[in-house]
PDB file of C-alpha atoms in Angstrom:
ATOM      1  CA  UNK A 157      11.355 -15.134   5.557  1.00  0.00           C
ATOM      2  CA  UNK A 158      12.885 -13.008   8.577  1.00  0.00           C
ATOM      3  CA  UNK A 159      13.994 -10.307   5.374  1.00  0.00           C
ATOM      4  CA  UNK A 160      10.583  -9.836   4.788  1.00  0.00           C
ATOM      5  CA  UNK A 161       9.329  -9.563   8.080  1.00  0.00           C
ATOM      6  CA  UNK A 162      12.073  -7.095   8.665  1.00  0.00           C
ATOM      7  CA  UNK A 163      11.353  -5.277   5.161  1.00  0.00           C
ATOM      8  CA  UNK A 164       7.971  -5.059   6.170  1.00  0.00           C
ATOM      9  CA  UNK A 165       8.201  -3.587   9.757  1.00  0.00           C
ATOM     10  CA  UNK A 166      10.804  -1.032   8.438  1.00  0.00           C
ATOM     11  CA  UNK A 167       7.795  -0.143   5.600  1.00  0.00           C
ATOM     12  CA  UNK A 168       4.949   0.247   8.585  1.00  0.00           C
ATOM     13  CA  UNK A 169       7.110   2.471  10.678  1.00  0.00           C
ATOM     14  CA  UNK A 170       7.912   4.691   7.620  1.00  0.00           C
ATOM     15  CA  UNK A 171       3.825   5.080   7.151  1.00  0.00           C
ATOM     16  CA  UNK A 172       3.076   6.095  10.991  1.00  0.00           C
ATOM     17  CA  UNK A 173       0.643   8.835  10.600  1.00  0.00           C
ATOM     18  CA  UNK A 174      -0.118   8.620   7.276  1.00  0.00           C
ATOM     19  CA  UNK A 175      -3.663   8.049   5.956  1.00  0.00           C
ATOM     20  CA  UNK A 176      -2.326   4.295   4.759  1.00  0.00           C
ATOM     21  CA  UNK A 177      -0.798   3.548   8.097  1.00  0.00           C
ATOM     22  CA  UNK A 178      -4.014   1.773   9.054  1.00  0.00           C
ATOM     23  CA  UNK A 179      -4.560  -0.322   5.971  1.00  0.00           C
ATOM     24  CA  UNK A 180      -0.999  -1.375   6.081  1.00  0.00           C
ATOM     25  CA  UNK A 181      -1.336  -2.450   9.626  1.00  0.00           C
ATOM     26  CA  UNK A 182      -4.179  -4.569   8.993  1.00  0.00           C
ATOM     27  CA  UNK A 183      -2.933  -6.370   5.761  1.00  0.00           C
ATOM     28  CA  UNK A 184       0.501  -7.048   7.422  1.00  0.00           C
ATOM     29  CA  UNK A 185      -1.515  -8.318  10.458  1.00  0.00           C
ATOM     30  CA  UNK A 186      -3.735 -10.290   7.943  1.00  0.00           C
ATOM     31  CA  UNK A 187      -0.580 -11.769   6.818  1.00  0.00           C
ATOM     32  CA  UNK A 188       0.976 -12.902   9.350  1.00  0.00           C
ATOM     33  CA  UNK A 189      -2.185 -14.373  10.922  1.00  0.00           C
ATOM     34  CA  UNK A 190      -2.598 -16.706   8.215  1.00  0.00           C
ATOM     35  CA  UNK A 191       0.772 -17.387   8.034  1.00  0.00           C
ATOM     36  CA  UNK A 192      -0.405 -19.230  11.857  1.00  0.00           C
ATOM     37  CA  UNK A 193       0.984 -16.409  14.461  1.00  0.00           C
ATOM     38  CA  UNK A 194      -1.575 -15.438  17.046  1.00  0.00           C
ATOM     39  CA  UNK A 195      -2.724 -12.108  17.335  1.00  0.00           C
ATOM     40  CA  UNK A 196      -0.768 -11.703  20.978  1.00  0.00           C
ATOM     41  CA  UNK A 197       2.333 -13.156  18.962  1.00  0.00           C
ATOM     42  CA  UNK A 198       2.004 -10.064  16.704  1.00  0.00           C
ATOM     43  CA  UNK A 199       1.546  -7.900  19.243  1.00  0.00           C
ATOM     44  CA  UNK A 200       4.571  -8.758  21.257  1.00  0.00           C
ATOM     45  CA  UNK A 201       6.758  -8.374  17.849  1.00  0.00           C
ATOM     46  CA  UNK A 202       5.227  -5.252  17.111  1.00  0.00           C
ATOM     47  CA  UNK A 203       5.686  -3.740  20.521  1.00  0.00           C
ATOM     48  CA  UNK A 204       9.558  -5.018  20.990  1.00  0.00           C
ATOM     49  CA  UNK A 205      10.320  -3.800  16.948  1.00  0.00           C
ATOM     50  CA  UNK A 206       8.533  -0.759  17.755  1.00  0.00           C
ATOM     51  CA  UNK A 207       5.949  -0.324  15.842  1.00  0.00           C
ATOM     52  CA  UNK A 208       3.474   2.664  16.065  1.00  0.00           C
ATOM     53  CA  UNK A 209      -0.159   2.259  17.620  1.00  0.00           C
ATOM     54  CA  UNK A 210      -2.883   4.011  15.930  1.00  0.00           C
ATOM     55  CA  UNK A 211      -2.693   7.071  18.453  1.00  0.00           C
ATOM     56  CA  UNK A 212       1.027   6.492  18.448  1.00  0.00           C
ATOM     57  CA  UNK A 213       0.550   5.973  22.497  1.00  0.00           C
ATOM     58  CA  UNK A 214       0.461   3.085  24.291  1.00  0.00           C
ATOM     59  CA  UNK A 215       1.333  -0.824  23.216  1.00  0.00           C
ATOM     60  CA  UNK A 216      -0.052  -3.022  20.673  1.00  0.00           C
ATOM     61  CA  UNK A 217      -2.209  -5.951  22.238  1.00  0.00           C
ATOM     62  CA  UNK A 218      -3.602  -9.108  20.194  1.00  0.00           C
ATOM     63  CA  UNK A 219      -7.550  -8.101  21.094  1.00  0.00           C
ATOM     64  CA  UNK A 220      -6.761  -4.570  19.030  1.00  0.00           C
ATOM     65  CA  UNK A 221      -4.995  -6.534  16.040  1.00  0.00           C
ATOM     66  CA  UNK A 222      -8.184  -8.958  15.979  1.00  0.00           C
ATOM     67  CA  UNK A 223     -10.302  -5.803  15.716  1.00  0.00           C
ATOM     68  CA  UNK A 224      -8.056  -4.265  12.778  1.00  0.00           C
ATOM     69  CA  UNK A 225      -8.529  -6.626  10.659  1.00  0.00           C
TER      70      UNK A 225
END
């Protein structure tokens, strides 16, 4: 399952600052929530792959994923 994971990460960087960049943010967040990570969990993989914030500043933290979704 680490392809996917990988797949998907490369597929939300590729959307930063688009108008879908927020709904795929939540879904994959969705998805790996009820897959049993934590929100912090996603976070921290989110932050050390990279990932884009919604202002593109700053880190991701598991209290703004919980909101997101």
């Amino acid at each position: 399952d680490t392809n996917n994971v990988t797949d998907n990460l490369t597929e939300l960087r590729s959307l930063a600052g688009t108008l879908e960049y927020k709904a795929a943010l939540a879904k994959e967040a969705q998805r790996l929530h009820a897959e049993g990570r934590s929100f912090e969990a996603i976070a921290q993989m989110w932050n050390t792959e990279r990932i884009p914030t919604l202002s593109e500043k700053g880190r991701w933290h598991g209290k703004t994923l919980s909101r997101l979704i």
